[in-house]
mmCIF file of C-alpha atoms in Angstrom:
data_model
loop_
_atom_site.group_PDB
_atom_site.id
_atom_site.type_symbol
_atom_site.label_atom_id
_atom_site.label_comp_id
_atom_site.label_asym_id
_atom_site.label_seq_id
_atom_site.Cartn_x
_atom_site.Cartn_y
_atom_site.Cartn_z
ATOM 1 C CA MET A 188 0.030 0.039 -0.044
ATOM 2 C CA SER A 189 1.543 3.336 -0.966
ATOM 3 C CA GLU A 190 2.243 5.794 1.805
ATOM 4 C CA SER A 191 -0.456 8.248 0.625
ATOM 5 C CA ASN A 192 -3.063 5.505 0.370
ATOM 6 C CA SER A 193 -2.299 4.282 3.933
ATOM 7 C CA GLN A 194 -2.376 7.866 5.198
ATOM 8 C CA ASN A 195 -5.745 8.407 3.540
ATOM 9 C CA LEU A 196 -7.193 5.087 4.894
ATOM 10 C CA SER A 197 -5.987 6.184 8.392
ATOM 11 C CA GLU A 198 -7.490 9.599 8.053
ATOM 12 C CA LYS A 199 -10.767 8.281 6.737
ATOM 13 C CA LEU A 200 -11.033 5.695 9.488
ATOM 14 C CA PHE A 201 -10.266 8.050 12.305
ATOM 15 C CA GLN A 202 -11.979 11.250 11.138
ATOM 16 C CA LYS A 203 -15.166 10.292 12.913
ATOM 17 C CA HIS A 204 -13.423 9.193 16.088
ATOM 18 C CA LYS A 205 -11.662 12.437 17.181
ATOM 19 C CA GLN A 206 -13.723 12.309 20.371
ATOM 20 C CA ALA A 207 -14.192 8.498 20.597
ATOM 21 C CA GLN A 208 -14.928 7.133 24.019
ATOM 22 C CA GLU A 209 -11.666 6.222 25.717
ATOM 23 C CA THR A 210 -10.984 2.455 26.274
ATOM 24 C CA SER A 211 -10.865 2.319 30.081
ATOM 25 C CA ALA A 212 -14.226 3.849 30.299
ATOM 26 C CA LEU A 213 -16.058 1.605 27.888
ATOM 27 C CA ILE A 214 -17.242 -1.221 30.298
ATOM 28 C CA ARG A 215 -19.854 -0.137 32.703
ATOM 29 C CA TYR A 216 -20.136 -1.548 36.185
ATOM 30 C CA MET A 217 -22.856 -1.783 38.763
ATOM 31 C CA PRO A 218 -22.408 0.885 41.571
ATOM 32 C CA SER A 219 -21.231 -1.754 44.095
ATOM 33 C CA SER A 220 -18.766 -3.262 41.626
ATOM 34 C CA GLN A 221 -17.493 0.323 40.737
ATOM 35 C CA GLU A 222 -16.756 0.739 44.496
ATOM 36 C CA ILE A 223 -14.667 -2.489 44.453
ATOM 37 C CA LEU A 224 -12.677 -1.180 41.450
ATOM 38 C CA ASP A 225 -12.158 2.382 43.030
ATOM 39 C CA LEU A 226 -10.873 0.834 46.208
ATOM 40 C CA LYS A 227 -8.558 -1.599 44.286
ATOM 41 C CA LYS A 228 -7.206 1.322 42.297
ATOM 42 C CA GLN A 229 -6.318 3.337 45.458
ATOM 43 C CA GLN A 230 -4.676 0.236 47.111
ATOM 44 C CA GLU A 231 -2.697 -0.931 44.145
ATOM 45 C CA GLY A 232 -1.418 2.354 42.771
ATOM 46 C CA TYR A 233 -0.976 1.196 39.114
ATOM 47 C CA VAL A 234 -0.098 4.025 36.811
ATOM 48 C CA TRP A 235 -1.231 2.360 33.623
ATOM 49 C CA TYR A 236 -4.718 1.042 32.855
ATOM 50 C CA ARG A 237 -3.283 -1.478 30.365
ATOM 51 C CA ASN A 238 -0.903 -4.309 31.244
ATOM 52 C CA LEU A 239 2.169 -3.191 29.334
ATOM 53 C CA ARG A 240 3.561 -6.407 27.757
ATOM 54 C CA ARG A 241 6.982 -4.934 27.057
ATOM 55 C CA LEU A 242 8.840 -8.264 26.740
ATOM 56 C CA GLN A 243 6.067 -10.031 24.784
ATOM 57 C CA TRP A 244 5.864 -7.187 22.299
ATOM 58 C CA ILE A 245 9.613 -7.001 21.864
ATOM 59 C CA TRP A 246 9.706 -10.825 21.281
ATOM 60 C CA GLN A 247 6.980 -10.367 18.687
ATOM 61 C CA GLY A 248 8.983 -7.816 16.905
ATOM 62 C CA VAL A 249 8.560 -4.322 18.381
ATOM 63 C CA ASP A 250 11.836 -2.314 18.639
ATOM 64 C CA PRO A 251 12.497 -1.705 22.337
ATOM 65 C CA VAL A 252 13.636 1.704 21.810
ATOM 66 C CA GLU A 253 10.615 2.679 19.713
ATOM 67 C CA GLN A 254 8.431 1.039 22.369
ATOM 68 C CA GLU A 255 9.785 3.193 25.131
ATOM 69 C CA GLU A 256 9.529 6.326 23.011
ATOM 70 C CA VAL A 257 5.695 5.497 22.507
ATOM 71 C CA PHE A 258 5.284 5.029 26.275
ATOM 72 C CA ALA A 259 7.112 8.300 26.983
ATOM 73 C CA ARG A 260 4.921 10.273 24.631
ATOM 74 C CA ILE A 261 1.871 8.774 26.276
ATOM 75 C CA ALA A 262 3.116 9.417 29.749
ATOM 76 C CA SER A 263 4.123 12.999 29.125
ATOM 77 C CA SER A 264 0.905 14.033 27.281
ATOM 78 C CA LYS A 265 -0.696 17.249 28.712
ATOM 79 C CA HIS A 266 -4.156 16.251 27.269
ATOM 80 C CA SER A 267 -6.916 15.342 29.630
ATOM 81 C CA ARG A 268 -7.306 11.753 30.779
ATOM 82 C CA THR A 269 -10.410 9.753 31.650
ATOM 83 C CA GLU A 270 -8.564 8.619 34.803
ATOM 84 C CA ALA A 271 -5.988 11.231 35.986
ATOM 85 C CA ASP A 272 -4.019 8.431 37.725
ATOM 86 C CA TRP A 273 -3.660 6.240 34.529
ATOM 87 C CA LEU A 274 -1.258 7.456 31.935
ATOM 88 C CA ASP A 275 -2.648 5.630 29.062
ATOM 89 C CA THR A 276 -6.211 7.076 29.209
ATOM 90 C CA VAL A 277 -5.719 10.241 27.234
ATOM 91 C CA MET A 278 -9.135 11.074 25.644
ATOM 92 C CA GLY A 279 -9.596 11.907 21.991
ATOM 93 C CA TYR A 280 -7.582 10.739 18.890
ATOM 94 C CA HIS A 281 -4.549 12.976 19.150
ATOM 95 C CA SER A 282 -0.980 13.018 20.541
ATOM 96 C CA GLY A 283 -0.636 11.042 23.890
ATOM 97 C CA ASN A 284 -3.666 8.852 23.153
ATOM 98 C CA TRP A 285 -2.732 5.115 23.154
ATOM 99 C CA ALA A 286 -4.192 4.228 19.692
ATOM 100 C CA TYR A 287 -2.893 7.434 18.127
ATOM 101 C CA GLU A 288 0.687 6.887 19.267
ATOM 102 C CA TRP A 289 0.904 3.194 18.296
ATOM 103 C CA ILE A 290 -0.751 3.944 14.846
ATOM 104 C CA LYS A 291 1.869 6.608 14.299
ATOM 105 C CA LEU A 292 4.648 4.163 14.941
ATOM 106 C CA GLY A 293 2.904 1.677 12.615
ATOM 107 C CA MET A 294 2.836 4.303 9.871
ATOM 108 C CA ARG A 295 6.581 4.933 10.328
ATOM 109 C CA HIS A 296 7.176 1.217 9.602
ATOM 110 C CA GLN A 297 4.847 1.358 6.580
ATOM 111 C CA LYS A 298 6.840 4.278 5.266
ATOM 112 C CA ARG A 299 10.097 2.467 5.663
ATOM 113 C CA ALA A 300 8.669 -0.370 3.707
ATOM 114 C CA ASN A 301 8.306 1.794 0.677
ATOM 115 C CA GLY A 302 11.985 2.167 0.355
ATOM 116 C CA LYS A 303 12.735 -1.486 0.609
ATOM 117 C CA GLN A 304 12.283 -4.729 -1.426
ATOM 118 C CA ASP A 305 10.833 -8.175 -0.863
ATOM 119 C CA GLU A 306 11.640 -9.705 2.578
ATOM 120 C CA GLU A 307 12.933 -6.401 4.013
ATOM 121 C CA ALA A 308 9.817 -4.562 3.017
ATOM 122 C CA ALA A 309 7.660 -7.422 4.154
ATOM 123 C CA ASN A 310 9.267 -7.343 7.604
ATOM 124 C CA GLU A 311 8.590 -3.679 7.969
ATOM 125 C CA LEU A 312 4.878 -4.301 7.057
ATOM 126 C CA PHE A 313 4.671 -7.088 9.585
ATOM 127 C CA SER A 314 6.104 -4.683 12.135
ATOM 128 C CA ALA A 315 3.441 -2.025 11.162
ATOM 129 C CA SER A 316 0.718 -4.660 11.451
ATOM 130 C CA LEU A 317 1.936 -5.546 14.937
ATOM 131 C CA CYS A 318 1.953 -1.769 15.990
ATOM 132 C CA PHE A 319 -1.523 -1.322 14.556
ATOM 133 C CA SER A 320 -2.686 -4.353 16.572
ATOM 134 C CA ILE A 321 -1.212 -3.042 19.829
ATOM 135 C CA ALA A 322 -2.891 0.227 19.079
ATOM 136 C CA GLY A 323 -6.180 -1.687 19.488
ATOM 137 C CA TYR A 324 -5.041 -3.526 22.586
ATOM 138 C CA PRO A 325 -6.936 -4.932 24.686
ATOM 139 C CA HIS A 326 -9.433 -5.140 21.803
ATOM 140 C CA LEU A 327 -12.623 -4.354 23.749
ATOM 141 C CA LYS A 328 -15.939 -4.719 21.932
ATOM 142 C CA ASN A 329 -17.339 -1.371 20.789
ATOM 143 C CA ASP A 330 -13.978 0.282 21.131
ATOM 144 C CA ASN A 331 -14.122 2.282 17.848
ATOM 145 C CA LEU A 332 -10.518 3.193 17.730
ATOM 146 C CA SER A 333 -9.579 -0.400 18.298
ATOM 147 C CA LEU A 334 -11.772 -1.623 15.483
ATOM 148 C CA GLN A 335 -10.222 0.885 13.060
ATOM 149 C CA ALA A 336 -6.682 -0.129 14.286
ATOM 150 C CA GLN A 337 -7.685 -3.799 13.523
ATOM 151 C CA ILE A 338 -8.556 -2.882 9.859
ATOM 152 C CA LEU A 339 -5.126 -1.170 9.493
ATOM 153 C CA SER A 340 -3.397 -4.262 11.086
ATOM 154 C CA ASN A 341 -5.087 -6.716 8.671
ATOM 155 C CA SER A 342 -4.485 -4.518 5.706
ATOM 156 C CA ALA A 343 -0.642 -4.292 6.556
ATOM 157 C CA TYR A 344 -0.459 -8.057 7.156
ATOM 158 C CA ASN A 345 -2.078 -8.793 3.784
ATOM 159 C CA GLU A 346 0.328 -6.390 1.993
ATOM 160 C CA ALA A 347 3.205 -8.120 3.756
ATOM 161 C CA ALA A 348 2.019 -11.453 2.826
ATOM 162 C CA LYS A 349 2.388 -10.540 -0.861
ATOM 163 C CA LEU A 350 5.947 -9.556 -0.432
ATOM 164 C CA THR A 351 7.423 -12.362 1.800
ATOM 165 C CA ARG A 352 9.183 -15.348 0.333
ATOM 166 C CA TYR A 353 6.879 -17.450 2.465
ATOM 167 C CA VAL A 354 3.346 -18.419 1.468
ATOM 168 C CA ILE A 355 0.402 -17.112 3.377
ATOM 169 C CA LYS A 356 -3.130 -18.107 2.461
ATOM 170 C CA GLN A 357 -6.342 -17.031 4.099
ATOM 171 C CA VAL A 358 -8.483 -20.068 4.899
ATOM 172 C CA GLU A 359 -12.153 -19.851 5.479
ATOM 173 C CA VAL A 360 -13.870 -22.669 7.389
ATOM 174 C CA PRO A 361 -17.805 -22.675 7.456
ATOM 175 C CA TYR A 362 -19.037 -22.698 10.955
ATOM 176 C CA LYS A 363 -22.667 -22.030 12.139
ATOM 177 C CA ASN A 364 -23.734 -20.151 9.110
ATOM 178 C CA LYS A 365 -20.606 -17.977 9.080
ATOM 179 C CA LYS A 366 -16.958 -18.484 8.220
ATOM 180 C CA ILE A 367 -13.977 -18.795 10.515
ATOM 181 C CA VAL A 368 -11.057 -16.841 9.072
ATOM 182 C CA ALA A 369 -7.724 -18.340 9.649
ATOM 183 C CA ASN A 370 -4.158 -17.457 8.217
ATOM 184 C CA LEU A 371 -2.211 -20.368 6.970
ATOM 185 C CA HIS A 372 1.587 -19.737 6.828
ATOM 186 C CA LEU A 373 3.644 -22.185 4.707
ATOM 187 C CA PRO A 374 7.529 -22.482 4.274
ATOM 188 C CA ASN A 375 6.772 -23.351 0.633
ATOM 189 C CA THR A 376 4.257 -25.316 -1.357
ATOM 190 C CA ASP A 377 6.553 -28.135 -2.511
ATOM 191 C CA ARG A 378 4.769 -30.804 -0.468
ATOM 192 C CA PRO A 379 2.312 -31.037 2.479
ATOM 193 C CA HIS A 380 3.842 -29.779 5.821
ATOM 194 C CA PRO A 381 3.152 -30.714 9.429
ATOM 195 C CA VAL A 382 1.063 -27.895 10.816
ATOM 196 C CA VAL A 383 0.748 -26.152 14.113
ATOM 197 C CA LEU A 384 -2.630 -24.569 15.071
ATOM 198 C CA VAL A 385 -1.738 -21.345 17.063
ATOM 199 C CA SER A 386 -4.064 -19.292 19.175
ATOM 200 C CA ALA A 387 -3.308 -16.382 21.571
ATOM 201 C CA GLY A 388 -5.234 -14.859 24.404
ATOM 202 C CA LEU A 389 -8.441 -12.835 24.549
ATOM 203 C CA ASP A 390 -6.727 -9.548 24.114
ATOM 204 C CA SER A 391 -4.503 -10.144 21.055
ATOM 205 C CA LEU A 392 -4.977 -10.841 17.321
ATOM 206 C CA GLN A 393 -3.794 -13.735 15.136
ATOM 207 C CA THR A 394 -1.576 -11.363 13.154
ATOM 208 C CA ASP A 395 0.575 -10.869 16.266
ATOM 209 C CA MET A 396 2.154 -14.480 15.716
ATOM 210 C CA TRP A 397 4.308 -13.709 12.651
ATOM 211 C CA ARG A 398 7.636 -14.040 14.446
ATOM 212 C CA LEU A 399 6.764 -17.468 15.842
ATOM 213 C CA PHE A 400 6.395 -18.691 12.245
ATOM 214 C CA ARG A 401 9.403 -16.814 10.684
ATOM 215 C CA ASP A 402 11.943 -17.647 13.468
ATOM 216 C CA TYR A 403 10.736 -20.848 14.888
ATOM 217 C CA LEU A 404 8.409 -22.924 12.666
ATOM 218 C CA ALA A 405 9.510 -22.078 9.087
ATOM 219 C CA PRO A 406 13.118 -23.117 9.632
ATOM 220 C CA ARG A 407 11.935 -26.460 10.838
ATOM 221 C CA ASP A 408 9.683 -26.940 7.790
ATOM 222 C CA ILE A 409 6.436 -26.581 9.858
ATOM 223 C CA ALA A 410 3.370 -24.652 8.693
ATOM 224 C CA MET A 411 1.417 -22.410 11.062
ATOM 225 C CA LEU A 412 -2.336 -21.829 11.104
ATOM 226 C CA THR A 413 -3.515 -18.993 13.279
ATOM 227 C CA ILE A 414 -7.045 -18.591 14.543
ATOM 228 C CA ASP A 415 -8.585 -15.872 16.775
ATOM 229 C CA MET A 416 -10.302 -16.838 19.881
ATOM 230 C CA PRO A 417 -14.113 -16.594 19.852
ATOM 231 C CA SER A 418 -15.248 -13.012 20.355
ATOM 232 C CA VAL A 419 -11.908 -11.425 19.189
ATOM 233 C CA GLY A 420 -10.673 -10.274 15.767
ATOM 234 C CA HIS A 421 -11.900 -12.261 12.816
ATOM 235 C CA SER A 422 -13.816 -14.463 15.310
ATOM 236 C CA SER A 423 -15.719 -11.662 16.839
ATOM 237 C CA HIS A 424 -19.108 -12.852 15.549
ATOM 238 C CA TRP A 425 -18.997 -15.728 18.056
ATOM 239 C CA PRO A 426 -19.494 -15.181 21.725
ATOM 240 C CA LEU A 427 -16.925 -16.789 24.155
ATOM 241 C CA THR A 428 -18.559 -19.791 25.849
ATOM 242 C CA GLU A 429 -17.215 -22.627 28.007
ATOM 243 C CA ASP A 430 -16.676 -24.370 24.794
ATOM 244 C CA SER A 431 -13.590 -22.404 24.346
ATOM 245 C CA SER A 432 -12.181 -24.738 21.606
ATOM 246 C CA CYS A 433 -15.211 -24.807 19.349
ATOM 247 C CA LEU A 434 -13.620 -22.827 16.451
ATOM 248 C CA HIS A 435 -10.349 -24.682 16.694
ATOM 249 C CA GLN A 436 -12.212 -28.027 16.562
ATOM 250 C CA ALA A 437 -14.077 -26.906 13.422
ATOM 251 C CA VAL A 438 -10.692 -25.834 11.771
ATOM 252 C CA LEU A 439 -8.951 -29.130 12.856
ATOM 253 C CA ASN A 440 -11.670 -31.104 11.168
ATOM 254 C CA GLU A 441 -11.278 -29.238 7.987
ATOM 255 C CA LEU A 442 -7.481 -29.734 7.673
ATOM 256 C CA GLU A 443 -7.933 -32.946 5.561
ATOM 257 C CA SER A 444 -9.303 -30.681 2.782
ATOM 258 C CA LEU A 445 -6.194 -28.550 2.686
ATOM 259 C CA PRO A 446 -3.591 -29.867 0.152
ATOM 260 C CA TRP A 447 -0.683 -27.893 1.687
ATOM 261 C CA VAL A 448 -0.674 -29.479 5.099
ATOM 262 C CA ASP A 449 -0.230 -33.012 6.434
ATOM 263 C CA HIS A 450 -3.384 -33.569 8.511
ATOM 264 C CA ARG A 451 -1.740 -36.545 10.250
ATOM 265 C CA LYS A 452 0.844 -34.286 11.782
ATOM 266 C CA VAL A 453 -0.934 -31.582 13.739
ATOM 267 C CA GLY A 454 0.379 -29.713 16.749
ATOM 268 C CA LEU A 455 -1.325 -27.065 18.874
ATOM 269 C CA VAL A 456 0.137 -23.993 20.563
ATOM 270 C CA GLY A 457 -1.951 -21.792 22.863
ATOM 271 C CA PHE A 458 -0.929 -18.623 24.714
ATOM 272 C CA ARG A 459 -3.018 -17.544 27.719
ATOM 273 C CA PHE A 460 -6.722 -18.266 26.989
ATOM 274 C CA GLY A 461 -5.702 -19.874 23.832
ATOM 275 C CA GLY A 462 -3.845 -22.509 25.984
ATOM 276 C CA ASN A 463 -7.116 -23.293 27.740
ATOM 277 C CA ALA A 464 -8.841 -23.959 24.277
ATOM 278 C CA MET A 465 -5.846 -26.041 22.997
ATOM 279 C CA ILE A 466 -5.743 -28.275 26.164
ATOM 280 C CA ARG A 467 -9.558 -28.826 25.887
ATOM 281 C CA LEU A 468 -9.101 -29.772 22.254
ATOM 282 C CA SER A 469 -6.447 -32.254 23.127
ATOM 283 C CA PHE A 470 -9.097 -34.219 25.152
ATOM 284 C CA LEU A 471 -11.829 -33.858 22.529
ATOM 285 C CA GLU A 472 -9.772 -34.914 19.543
ATOM 286 C CA GLN A 473 -7.148 -37.217 20.674
ATOM 287 C CA ASP A 474 -6.736 -39.097 17.433
ATOM 288 C CA LYS A 475 -6.117 -35.988 15.380
ATOM 289 C CA ILE A 476 -3.351 -34.229 17.447
ATOM 290 C CA LYS A 477 0.330 -35.259 17.875
ATOM 291 C CA ALA A 478 1.285 -32.643 20.534
ATOM 292 C CA CYS A 479 0.136 -29.720 22.423
ATOM 293 C CA VAL A 480 1.848 -26.752 24.144
ATOM 294 C CA SER A 481 0.105 -24.304 26.413
ATOM 295 C CA LEU A 482 1.911 -21.153 27.673
ATOM 296 C CA GLY A 483 0.613 -19.268 30.715
ATOM 297 C CA ALA A 484 -2.847 -20.750 30.318
ATOM 298 C CA PRO A 485 -5.699 -20.138 32.894
ATOM 299 C CA ILE A 486 -6.861 -23.814 33.472
ATOM 300 C CA HIS A 487 -8.495 -24.107 36.770
ATOM 301 C CA ASP A 488 -7.145 -22.160 39.861
ATOM 302 C CA ILE A 489 -7.994 -18.488 38.907
ATOM 303 C CA LEU A 490 -11.247 -19.432 37.028
ATOM 304 C CA ALA A 491 -12.579 -21.478 40.030
ATOM 305 C CA SER A 492 -11.603 -18.816 42.790
ATOM 306 C CA PRO A 493 -13.838 -15.789 42.520
ATOM 307 C CA GLU A 494 -11.738 -14.016 45.152
ATOM 308 C CA LYS A 495 -8.607 -14.327 43.047
ATOM 309 C CA LEU A 496 -10.348 -13.331 39.871
ATOM 310 C CA LYS A 497 -11.749 -10.128 41.642
ATOM 311 C CA LYS A 498 -8.117 -9.163 42.444
ATOM 312 C CA MET A 499 -7.174 -8.951 38.783
ATOM 313 C CA PRO A 500 -6.354 -5.538 37.315
ATOM 314 C CA LYS A 501 -9.357 -3.771 35.855
ATOM 315 C CA MET A 502 -8.158 -4.307 32.292
ATOM 316 C CA TYR A 503 -8.432 -8.012 32.639
ATOM 317 C CA ILE A 504 -11.896 -7.859 34.209
ATOM 318 C CA ASP A 505 -12.947 -5.426 31.351
ATOM 319 C CA VAL A 506 -11.738 -8.042 28.829
ATOM 320 C CA LEU A 507 -13.714 -10.911 30.330
ATOM 321 C CA ALA A 508 -16.846 -8.806 30.592
ATOM 322 C CA SER A 509 -16.452 -7.609 26.979
ATOM 323 C CA ARG A 510 -15.865 -11.124 25.729
ATOM 324 C CA LEU A 511 -18.969 -12.359 27.461
ATOM 325 C CA GLY A 512 -20.924 -9.443 26.024
ATOM 326 C CA LYS A 513 -21.950 -7.990 29.368
ATOM 327 C CA GLU A 514 -23.679 -4.599 29.113
ATOM 328 C CA VAL A 515 -23.424 -3.623 32.783
ATOM 329 C CA VAL A 516 -21.073 -5.712 35.004
ATOM 330 C CA ASP A 517 -21.486 -7.109 38.429
ATOM 331 C CA ILE A 518 -17.967 -8.285 39.355
ATOM 332 C CA ASN A 519 -19.219 -10.885 41.881
ATOM 333 C CA SER A 520 -21.489 -12.684 39.345
ATOM 334 C CA LEU A 521 -18.805 -12.411 36.624
ATOM 335 C CA ALA A 522 -16.277 -14.000 38.841
ATOM 336 C CA GLY A 523 -18.857 -16.733 39.688
ATOM 337 C CA LEU A 524 -19.562 -17.306 35.997
ATOM 338 C CA MET A 525 -16.013 -17.983 35.179
ATOM 339 C CA ARG A 526 -15.991 -21.240 37.139
ATOM 340 C CA ALA A 527 -17.632 -22.781 34.123
ATOM 341 C CA TRP A 528 -14.452 -22.208 32.106
ATOM 342 C CA SER A 529 -12.306 -24.283 34.518
ATOM 343 C CA LEU A 530 -11.270 -27.415 32.602
ATOM 344 C CA LYS A 531 -11.368 -29.312 35.924
ATOM 345 C CA VAL A 532 -14.971 -28.161 36.613
ATOM 346 C CA GLN A 533 -15.875 -29.238 33.077
ATOM 347 C CA GLY A 534 -14.735 -32.700 33.971
ATOM 348 C CA PHE A 535 -11.597 -32.901 31.800
ATOM 349 C CA LEU A 536 -8.908 -32.952 34.367
ATOM 350 C CA THR A 537 -10.556 -35.427 36.793
ATOM 351 C CA SER A 538 -10.591 -39.046 35.660
ATOM 352 C CA ARG A 539 -9.976 -39.530 31.895
ATOM 353 C CA ARG A 540 -6.493 -39.003 30.394
ATOM 354 C CA THR A 541 -5.626 -37.835 26.948
ATOM 355 C CA LYS A 542 -2.931 -39.644 24.892
ATOM 356 C CA VAL A 543 -1.913 -36.220 23.407
ATOM 357 C CA PRO A 544 1.436 -35.300 25.089
ATOM 358 C CA ILE A 545 0.946 -31.758 26.568
ATOM 359 C CA LEU A 546 3.677 -29.580 27.610
ATOM 360 C CA ALA A 547 2.171 -27.051 30.155
ATOM 361 C CA LEU A 548 4.432 -23.984 30.626
ATOM 362 C CA GLY A 549 4.196 -21.086 33.064
ATOM 363 C CA LEU A 550 6.367 -18.325 34.326
ATOM 364 C CA GLU A 551 7.163 -18.407 37.956
ATOM 365 C CA GLY A 552 4.759 -16.499 40.213
ATOM 366 C CA ASP A 553 2.170 -16.051 37.361
ATOM 367 C CA PRO A 554 -1.239 -15.625 39.082
ATOM 368 C CA ILE A 555 -3.051 -16.687 35.881
ATOM 369 C CA SER A 556 -1.141 -19.829 35.307
ATOM 370 C CA PRO A 557 0.111 -21.282 38.531
ATOM 371 C CA TYR A 558 2.334 -24.345 38.651
ATOM 372 C CA SER A 559 -0.495 -26.384 40.229
ATOM 373 C CA ASP A 560 -2.564 -25.809 37.101
ATOM 374 C CA ASN A 561 0.144 -26.915 34.779
ATOM 375 C CA GLN A 562 0.945 -30.076 36.989
ATOM 376 C CA LEU A 563 -2.747 -30.953 36.796
ATOM 377 C CA VAL A 564 -2.616 -30.962 33.044
ATOM 378 C CA ALA A 565 0.568 -33.050 33.004
ATOM 379 C CA ILE A 566 -0.949 -35.690 35.245
ATOM 380 C CA PHE A 567 -3.981 -36.180 32.902
ATOM 381 C CA SER A 568 -1.824 -36.235 29.697
ATOM 382 C CA GLU A 569 0.272 -39.424 28.814
ATOM 383 C CA TYR A 570 3.838 -38.259 28.561
ATOM 384 C CA GLY A 571 2.695 -34.871 29.703
ATOM 385 C CA LYS A 572 5.041 -32.366 31.353
ATOM 386 C CA ALA A 573 4.690 -29.243 33.398
ATOM 387 C CA LYS A 574 7.523 -26.849 33.445
ATOM 388 C CA GLN A 575 7.968 -23.535 35.296
ATOM 389 C CA ILE A 576 10.222 -20.885 33.872
ATOM 390 C CA LYS A 577 12.263 -19.084 36.545
ATOM 391 C CA SER A 578 11.120 -15.434 36.597
ATOM 392 C CA LYS A 579 14.591 -13.986 37.374
ATOM 393 C CA THR A 580 15.322 -14.847 33.810
ATOM 394 C CA ILE A 581 11.996 -13.422 32.518
ATOM 395 C CA THR A 582 13.671 -11.618 29.666
ATOM 396 C CA GLN A 583 15.065 -14.841 28.429
ATOM 397 C CA GLY A 584 11.925 -16.491 29.910
ATOM 398 C CA TYR A 585 9.998 -15.998 26.730
ATOM 399 C CA GLU A 586 12.807 -17.208 24.349
ATOM 400 C CA GLN A 587 13.449 -20.086 26.771
ATOM 401 C CA SER A 588 9.858 -21.363 26.902
ATOM 402 C CA LEU A 589 9.444 -21.035 23.068
ATOM 403 C CA ASP A 590 12.663 -22.949 22.445
ATOM 404 C CA LEU A 591 11.384 -25.613 24.724
ATOM 405 C CA ALA A 592 7.926 -25.545 23.185
ATOM 406 C CA ILE A 593 9.130 -25.841 19.604
ATOM 407 C CA LYS A 594 11.591 -28.647 20.396
ATOM 408 C CA TRP A 595 8.660 -30.539 22.052
ATOM 409 C CA LEU A 596 6.529 -30.031 19.014
ATOM 410 C CA GLU A 597 9.284 -30.985 16.535
ATOM 411 C CA ASP A 598 10.021 -34.268 18.380
ATOM 412 C CA GLU A 599 6.413 -35.267 18.412
ATOM 413 C CA LEU A 600 5.499 -34.096 14.858
ATOM 414 C CA PHE A 601 8.472 -35.869 13.198
ATOM 415 C CA ARG A 602 8.395 -38.867 15.273
#
C-alpha cells in the first residue's frame, strides 16, 4: 500500500473518532462493583490501565527503543485523561492517546517499507501490522478506535503477505452459518507440511504471531495456522462460551481438505486463554493431534476462585466482561460465571486422560497460570510435562519457553 493511500485510509477511518470514548471507560459496572474497582485502584497504585507487555511485544518484533518512545509520549501528554492516575487514558484521537501513538509508529514502519524490497519490505509491514494491533489492545468490543486499528493491522499483514518469500493463504472454514477466517503460513508449497494450530489470548490478534512462524516454525519446515479466539478479531461474531475450543475444533476437522498440510501431523500451541482452548481440544480430538503446548494458560485455579479473579487488574476484568458481551457488569456474578471455564470443573482433568502429550508451561509467580494448574494438566496427559520458567530470567523466559515448546512439537511431529 503506498504511503499516501495508507495515510488516507487512516485519516478516513479516524476522522469520525476524534472524540471517541476512551478504552478504560467503555465497560460499565454496577455501583457496588464500581466501589470495588475504585478501592482496588487506590490500594494498588498502578499508573497504567493497560498491562504493558513490554517483553512479549519486543519478542513479537517491536523495537524496544521505539516502544519506550511511545510510552514516553503517552506518559508526558498534557491532554486530559479519563482517569487522571492512569497514563494511558488520554481522551480523543490525538498525541498522547494510546491508539494514536501506536498507529503513528505503525505508519513509520509502513513508510520504511516503501524504500525496501521483498523480505525487508515485508518485515517492515509485519512490524506495522503488529503496531496497529497493539494500538487496539486490549481489543474491547465497541471500542471504535480499536476496531479501526484492527482494519489497518489486517491490511498491513495482507500487504506483507504478498511480499514475503513464504506463502500465506487465508483459509475460510464454514461454522454455524458464518466463516472462521484463519491465516495459513507455509514455508513453501513443494509438499504438504506438518502444521501447528496457534491461538493467542482474549486480548490479542492472530496477526501478532508472525515471528513465531518466521523464526521458529518455518526453519523447521512446519506450517502455522492462526485462529482468533471466539469474540476477538476475525472471530468476533461468536461469543466466548465454556466451549472455548469450538472454532479450533471446526478448523482441525477441515485440515484434511487442505492440500498444503499433512493432517496426520498436527500440533497445537496456545498462549494464555488460547492455551485453555488447546488443552481442551487435546482431550476432545485425541486421534487428530500429535502434541500440544500451552503457555501461561488459565486452566482451573483462577477461574474457580472468585476471590482471586476479583483481584485482577481492571483491564483483565474489562476483557472478560467484553468477551462475554456484558452490558453492565456485576463483578461478583462475573467471577462466579468464570467457574464454568475451568477445565477441571468441566470434567476434563478429573478421571480421563488424553494420549496427546501436553507440555504445560508457566512463568514463576504467574497468578493466571500457577504451577499447580500446569501439573494438573501433566498428570492427565500421557507423557505430559509441566515446566515452570524461573522469573529472574524473565527476559529470556519468553525465548526459553518457546525454544522448549518448539523442540517438544518438533520431536512429536516428526516422530
